[in-house]
Tab-separated table of C-alpha atoms in Angstrom:
chain	number	residue	atom	x	y	z
A	1	MET	CA	3.542	2.248	28.325
A	2	SER	CA	6.901	1.522	26.140
A	3	ASP	CA	9.723	4.275	26.006
A	4	PHE	CA	9.074	6.902	25.013
A	5	ARG	CA	12.333	7.946	23.771
A	6	LEU	CA	12.764	4.901	21.904
A	7	LYS	CA	9.927	5.517	19.688
A	8	VAL	CA	12.278	8.951	19.348
A	9	PHE	CA	14.865	7.574	18.495
A	10	ARG	CA	13.636	5.868	15.617
A	11	SER	CA	12.066	8.918	13.695
A	12	VAL	CA	15.132	10.979	14.537
A	13	ALA	CA	16.356	7.492	12.673
A	14	LYS	CA	14.098	7.033	10.183
A	15	ASN	CA	13.705	11.484	9.559
A	16	LEU	CA	17.658	12.235	10.357
A	17	SER	CA	16.022	15.101	10.938
A	18	PHE	CA	14.430	16.557	14.512
A	19	THR	CA	11.593	19.123	13.214
A	20	LYS	CA	10.758	16.124	10.926
A	21	ALA	CA	10.563	14.252	14.063
A	22	SER	CA	8.644	16.911	16.029
A	23	GLN	CA	6.223	17.226	14.031
A	24	GLU	CA	5.642	13.035	13.337
A	25	LEU	CA	5.884	12.566	17.085
A	26	PHE	CA	3.386	16.008	17.962
A	27	VAL	CA	6.429	17.224	20.477
A	28	SER	CA	8.257	19.748	20.525
A	29	GLN	CA	11.755	20.791	19.032
A	30	PRO	CA	13.526	21.043	22.223
A	31	ALA	CA	11.459	17.801	23.865
A	32	ILE	CA	12.529	15.439	20.806
A	33	THR	CA	16.704	16.984	21.527
A	34	LYS	CA	16.233	16.636	25.077
A	35	HIS	CA	14.849	12.682	24.460
A	36	ILE	CA	17.833	12.221	22.862
A	37	GLN	CA	21.027	13.500	24.535
A	38	GLU	CA	19.609	11.639	27.201
A	39	LEU	CA	20.237	8.599	24.961
A	40	GLU	CA	23.460	9.893	23.660
A	41	ALA	CA	24.621	9.470	27.306
A	42	ALA	CA	23.829	6.670	28.485
A	43	TYR	CA	24.981	4.565	25.999
A	44	GLN	CA	28.198	6.820	26.379
A	45	ASP	CA	27.826	7.562	21.987
A	46	ARG	CA	27.898	10.480	19.897
A	47	GLN	CA	28.243	12.384	16.612
A	48	GLY	CA	28.433	16.269	17.229
A	49	SER	CA	25.721	18.184	15.659
A	50	ARG	CA	25.049	16.523	12.291
A	51	ILE	CA	22.860	13.842	12.581
A	52	SER	CA	23.877	10.530	11.408
A	53	LEU	CA	23.704	6.926	12.459
A	54	THR	CA	26.958	6.385	14.245
A	55	GLU	CA	27.510	2.313	14.471
A	56	SER	CA	26.277	1.813	18.290
A	57	GLY	CA	23.384	4.133	16.861
A	58	ASN	CA	22.671	1.401	13.602
A	59	LEU	CA	22.713	-0.630	16.699
A	60	LEU	CA	20.495	0.390	18.742
A	61	LEU	CA	18.220	1.010	15.379
A	62	GLU	CA	18.144	-2.834	15.099
A	63	HIS	CA	16.871	-3.578	18.498
A	64	CYS	CA	14.197	-0.602	19.620
A	65	GLU	CA	12.445	-1.932	16.343
A	66	ARG	CA	12.036	-5.412	18.273
A	67	ILE	CA	10.908	-3.778	21.483
A	68	LEU	CA	8.404	-1.026	20.208
A	69	GLU	CA	7.057	-4.323	18.394
A	70	ASP	CA	7.272	-6.278	21.730
A	71	TYR	CA	5.949	-3.276	23.267
A	72	LYS	CA	2.480	-3.593	20.094
A	73	ARG	CA	2.513	-7.385	20.837
A	74	LEU	CA	1.949	-7.102	24.300
A	75	GLU	CA	-0.694	-4.120	24.366
A	76	TYR	CA	-2.421	-6.748	22.362
A	77	GLU	CA	-2.333	-9.677	23.754
A	78	MET	CA	-3.147	-8.195	27.846
A	79	HIS	CA	-6.177	-6.231	27.061
A	80	LEU	CA	-7.084	-9.319	23.806
A	81	LEU	CA	-7.168	-11.064	28.072
A	82	HIS	CA	-10.200	-9.229	29.098
A	83	ASN	CA	-12.243	-10.078	25.191
A	84	GLU	CA	-10.247	-6.357	24.461
A	85	TYR	CA	-9.425	-4.438	21.454
A	86	THR	CA	-7.177	-1.068	21.123
A	87	GLY	CA	-4.357	0.825	20.625
A	88	GLY	CA	-3.480	2.337	17.322
A	89	LEU	CA	-3.128	0.614	13.133
A	90	LYS	CA	-0.713	1.342	10.645
A	91	LEU	CA	-2.530	0.561	7.420
A	92	GLY	CA	-0.905	1.264	3.817
A	93	ALA	CA	-2.616	-0.211	0.366
A	94	SER	CA	-2.792	0.478	-3.482
A	95	THR	CA	-4.097	3.767	-4.575
A	96	THR	CA	-6.823	1.112	-6.527
A	97	ILE	CA	-7.673	-0.187	-2.905
A	98	ALA	CA	-7.594	2.115	-0.868
A	99	GLN	CA	-9.902	4.602	-3.277
A	100	TYR	CA	-12.600	0.948	-4.248
A	101	VAL	CA	-11.921	-2.102	-1.409
A	102	LEU	CA	-10.777	-0.086	1.854
A	103	PRO	CA	-13.089	2.435	2.187
A	104	PRO	CA	-16.841	-0.102	3.435
A	105	LEU	CA	-14.405	-2.233	5.159
A	106	LEU	CA	-12.555	0.461	6.821
A	107	ALA	CA	-16.081	1.978	7.895
A	108	SER	CA	-17.486	-1.311	9.767
A	109	PHE	CA	-13.929	-2.388	11.183
A	110	ILE	CA	-14.021	1.124	12.960
A	111	GLY	CA	-17.716	0.146	13.547
A	112	LYS	CA	-17.154	-3.090	15.399
A	113	PHE	CA	-14.039	-2.095	17.459
A	114	PRO	CA	-14.400	1.592	18.351
A	115	GLN	CA	-11.342	1.861	20.425
A	116	VAL	CA	-8.746	0.655	17.569
A	117	SER	CA	-7.059	4.053	16.032
A	118	LEU	CA	-6.939	2.732	11.806
A	119	SER	CA	-4.619	5.410	9.234
A	120	LEU	CA	-3.822	5.047	5.814
A	121	LEU	CA	-1.224	5.415	3.914
A	122	ASN	CA	-1.803	5.260	-0.050
A	123	GLY	CA	0.996	4.491	-2.626
A	124	ASN	CA	1.345	2.335	-5.996
A	125	SER	CA	2.773	-0.828	-4.606
A	126	ARG	CA	6.146	-0.534	-4.671
A	127	GLU	CA	5.670	1.816	-2.264
A	128	ILE	CA	4.131	0.476	0.145
A	129	GLU	CA	5.748	-2.431	0.397
A	130	ALA	CA	8.780	-0.002	0.960
A	131	ALA	CA	7.420	1.712	3.880
A	132	LEU	CA	6.271	-1.834	5.851
A	133	GLN	CA	10.341	-2.364	5.586
A	134	GLU	CA	10.456	1.016	7.161
A	135	HIS	CA	8.715	-0.067	9.816
A	136	ARG	CA	6.189	3.259	8.939
A	137	ILE	CA	2.772	0.620	8.573
A	138	ASP	CA	2.069	-2.553	10.348
A	139	LEU	CA	-0.329	-4.073	8.097
A	140	GLY	CA	0.506	-3.654	3.267
A	141	PHE	CA	-2.706	-4.493	0.477
A	142	VAL	CA	-0.581	-4.185	-2.348
A	143	GLU	CA	-2.289	-6.057	-5.496
A	144	GLY	CA	0.660	-6.848	-9.250
A	145	VAL	CA	2.491	-10.285	-9.354
A	146	PHE	CA	6.401	-9.262	-8.362
A	147	ARG	CA	6.789	-10.894	-5.505
A	148	LEU	CA	9.758	-9.133	-1.856
A	149	PRO	CA	11.043	-12.907	-0.367
A	150	ASN	CA	11.376	-11.243	3.081
A	151	ILE	CA	6.881	-10.165	3.179
A	152	ARG	CA	4.088	-12.895	3.027
A	153	TYR	CA	1.787	-13.056	0.625
A	154	THR	CA	-1.497	-13.534	1.735
A	155	THR	CA	-4.556	-13.152	-0.842
A	156	PHE	CA	-8.050	-12.100	0.232
A	157	LEU	CA	-9.811	-10.639	-3.410
A	158	GLU	CA	-9.389	-11.009	-6.451
A	159	ASP	CA	-8.989	-9.004	-8.963
A	160	GLU	CA	-10.095	-8.076	-12.839
A	161	LEU	CA	-7.864	-5.243	-14.796
A	162	VAL	CA	-10.649	-4.382	-18.530
A	163	ALA	CA	-9.524	-1.925	-21.277
A	164	VAL	CA	-12.084	0.354	-21.297
A	165	VAL	CA	-12.437	3.726	-23.490
A	166	ARG	CA	-15.509	7.131	-23.569
A	167	THR	CA	-18.175	6.516	-25.016
A	168	GLY	CA	-18.558	7.327	-27.929
A	169	SER	CA	-14.334	7.478	-28.788
A	170	LYS	CA	-13.650	7.673	-32.414
A	171	LEU	CA	-10.980	5.320	-32.114
A	172	ALA	CA	-11.688	2.888	-34.711
A	173	VAL	CA	-12.335	-0.218	-31.821
A	174	GLY	CA	-15.524	-2.529	-31.472
A	175	GLU	CA	-16.699	-4.545	-28.778
A	176	GLU	CA	-13.243	-6.812	-29.007
A	177	ILE	CA	-10.270	-6.389	-30.256
A	178	THR	CA	-7.076	-8.578	-30.976
A	179	PRO	CA	-3.064	-7.907	-28.996
A	180	ASP	CA	-1.405	-7.093	-31.630
A	181	GLU	CA	-4.536	-4.289	-32.379
A	182	LEU	CA	-2.940	-3.203	-29.525
A	183	PHE	CA	-0.166	-1.306	-31.311
A	184	HIS	CA	-2.470	0.950	-33.390
A	185	LEU	CA	-3.616	2.372	-30.588
A	186	PRO	CA	-3.010	5.012	-27.927
A	187	LEU	CA	-2.923	4.090	-24.535
A	188	VAL	CA	-3.212	5.696	-21.108
A	189	LEU	CA	-1.986	3.396	-18.532
A	190	ARG	CA	-0.268	3.620	-14.794
A	191	GLU	CA	2.937	4.441	-13.793
A	192	ARG	CA	5.171	1.961	-13.090
A	193	GLY	CA	6.125	0.650	-9.616
A	194	SER	CA	1.779	-0.029	-10.293
A	195	GLY	CA	0.290	-3.161	-9.645
A	196	THR	CA	-1.960	-2.496	-12.798
A	197	LEU	CA	1.245	-2.077	-14.513
A	198	ASP	CA	2.686	-5.382	-13.878
A	199	VAL	CA	-0.319	-6.621	-14.386
A	200	PHE	CA	-0.481	-5.532	-17.800
A	201	GLU	CA	3.277	-5.807	-18.578
A	202	ARG	CA	2.793	-9.328	-17.256
A	203	ALA	CA	-0.610	-10.446	-19.603
A	204	LEU	CA	1.275	-8.464	-22.803
A	205	GLN	CA	4.814	-11.087	-22.451
A	206	GLN	CA	2.039	-13.648	-22.329
A	207	HIS	CA	2.324	-12.757	-26.150
A	208	ASN	CA	5.285	-11.946	-26.619
A	209	ILE	CA	4.243	-7.995	-26.499
A	210	LYS	CA	6.848	-4.988	-24.982
A	211	LEU	CA	5.857	-2.564	-22.982
A	212	SER	CA	8.003	-0.297	-25.318
A	213	SER	CA	6.978	-0.789	-28.639
A	214	LEU	CA	3.804	0.894	-27.906
A	215	GLN	CA	2.246	3.853	-28.075
A	216	VAL	CA	1.717	5.183	-24.675
A	217	LEU	CA	0.169	8.544	-24.417
A	218	MET	CA	0.933	9.320	-20.435
A	219	TYR	CA	1.366	7.009	-17.710
A	220	LEU	CA	-0.211	8.247	-14.990
A	221	GLY	CA	-0.228	7.744	-11.333
A	222	SER	CA	-4.052	7.710	-10.036
A	223	THR	CA	-7.418	5.699	-11.971
A	224	GLU	CA	-8.655	8.928	-11.576
A	225	SER	CA	-6.141	10.763	-13.215
A	226	ILE	CA	-6.834	8.115	-16.135
A	227	LYS	CA	-10.338	8.120	-16.092
A	228	LEU	CA	-10.641	12.139	-16.334
A	229	PHE	CA	-7.892	11.421	-18.770
A	230	LEU	CA	-10.312	9.436	-20.628
A	231	GLU	CA	-12.708	12.226	-21.093
A	232	HIS	CA	-10.784	13.802	-22.763
A	233	THR	CA	-9.570	12.006	-24.963
A	234	ASP	CA	-9.067	8.949	-27.417
A	235	CYS	CA	-6.962	6.528	-26.177
A	236	LEU	CA	-7.092	3.148	-23.908
A	237	GLY	CA	-7.183	2.736	-20.111
A	238	ILE	CA	-6.050	-0.090	-18.434
A	239	VAL	CA	-8.097	0.124	-14.524
A	240	SER	CA	-9.308	-2.154	-12.560
A	241	VAL	CA	-12.897	-3.357	-13.204
A	242	ARG	CA	-13.863	-2.456	-10.069
A	243	SER	CA	-13.039	1.958	-10.593
A	244	ILE	CA	-15.956	1.696	-13.089
A	245	THR	CA	-18.885	1.285	-12.200
A	246	ARG	CA	-20.131	4.217	-11.813
A	247	GLU	CA	-18.416	5.287	-15.067
A	248	LEU	CA	-20.757	1.499	-16.896
A	249	TYR	CA	-23.453	2.343	-15.684
A	250	SER	CA	-23.791	6.070	-16.033
A	251	GLY	CA	-22.923	4.978	-19.677
A	252	GLN	CA	-19.744	7.460	-19.485
A	253	LEU	CA	-17.261	4.170	-19.878
A	254	ARG	CA	-16.928	1.079	-22.289
A	255	VAL	CA	-15.521	-2.247	-21.850
A	256	VAL	CA	-13.367	-3.761	-24.718
A	257	GLU	CA	-12.371	-6.477	-24.618
A	258	ILE	CA	-9.048	-7.713	-25.402
A	259	LYS	CA	-8.951	-12.154	-26.870
A	260	GLY	CA	-7.453	-14.427	-25.518
A	261	MET	CA	-5.424	-11.518	-23.146
A	262	PRO	CA	-7.457	-12.804	-19.567
A	263	MET	CA	-5.251	-9.495	-17.025
A	264	LEU	CA	-6.814	-10.936	-13.399
A	265	ARG	CA	-3.847	-10.846	-10.215
A	266	ASP	CA	-4.791	-10.789	-7.022
A	267	PHE	CA	-5.706	-8.305	-3.749
A	268	SER	CA	-3.161	-9.564	-1.467
A	269	PHE	CA	-2.295	-8.335	2.707
A	270	ALA	CA	1.357	-7.655	2.991
A	271	GLN	CA	3.723	-8.160	6.094
A	272	PRO	CA	6.871	-8.994	7.394
A	273	GLN	CA	7.500	-12.071	7.759
A	274	GLY	CA	7.831	-13.853	11.005
A	275	GLN	CA	4.882	-11.550	12.668
A	276	GLU	CA	1.602	-13.551	13.390
A	277	SER	CA	0.156	-11.742	15.946
A	278	GLY	CA	-1.210	-8.710	17.447
A	279	LEU	CA	-3.835	-6.382	15.010
A	280	ALA	CA	-2.570	-6.468	12.324
A	281	GLN	CA	-3.606	-10.130	11.923
A	282	VAL	CA	-7.472	-9.337	13.847
A	283	PHE	CA	-8.338	-6.257	11.337
A	284	MET	CA	-6.974	-9.366	8.360
A	285	GLN	CA	-9.716	-11.963	9.341
A	286	PHE	CA	-12.281	-9.156	9.727
A	287	ALA	CA	-10.624	-8.197	5.584
A	288	MET	CA	-10.845	-12.433	4.401
A	289	HIS	CA	-14.217	-12.412	7.118
A	290	ASN	CA	-15.880	-9.928	5.479
A	291	ASN	CA	-14.198	-10.297	1.556
A	292	HIS	CA	-17.833	-10.627	-0.008
A	293	LYS	CA	-19.227	-7.393	0.652
A	294	LEU	CA	-16.849	-6.310	-1.737
């Protein structure tokens, strides 16, 4: 129902590229150019061949975001009158949540609401928050301890980080170590910007330990990479306990307790402040209702 020219303008403004906008919206580049020229003619604003936002372009983008959000809410509420849910919902989730928590929830949601089209962006928590602020997603799922003031966070699940080594590792570690013993152990950790590293670093601070003082062999971009790294290296990894169920059951990995250093965290919904309706809210309610299965 919404004016497609607004979607075209927003995509061009965000990407600063007609080609990328064409790929994102699945329309031809000449069609993208035509829509932009119509808007330029309507508002009597022309920058030339260079793609950049003028003062009026920035104003149009600001209103464009609000108008498209209102169209989306209108479509949702009209279908709600007939007890129907339809439309598109763009989700974004941190790596751990996307890999180990969401898949069964997504499958159940699609089964219950087949007319809703879902997409999922995967990244670390900081990348998901950025995507939310840039309106590339409608609802985010993040982990960690840092919070941005213009985003509303709602806890939906609890998680625990644990230290693990491969079974048969040559490291001199038993079932339990003290925080001070971390100084002498090689580590493999998630990358900067990940919620996992945020929580680990915060736990270290409670014992006056700086991350920079530890022996970090590698920072890796996913938990799966850490698990594979551990298979071939004698070091200690820090991962979500949810991510190693199979490896613990098969005996590939074992947990090493760090005495007196719990690493608990929340998995949270992240949404723009003030957004309280639409399909994002439907998905949140569905997730909260089914989180006992996760």
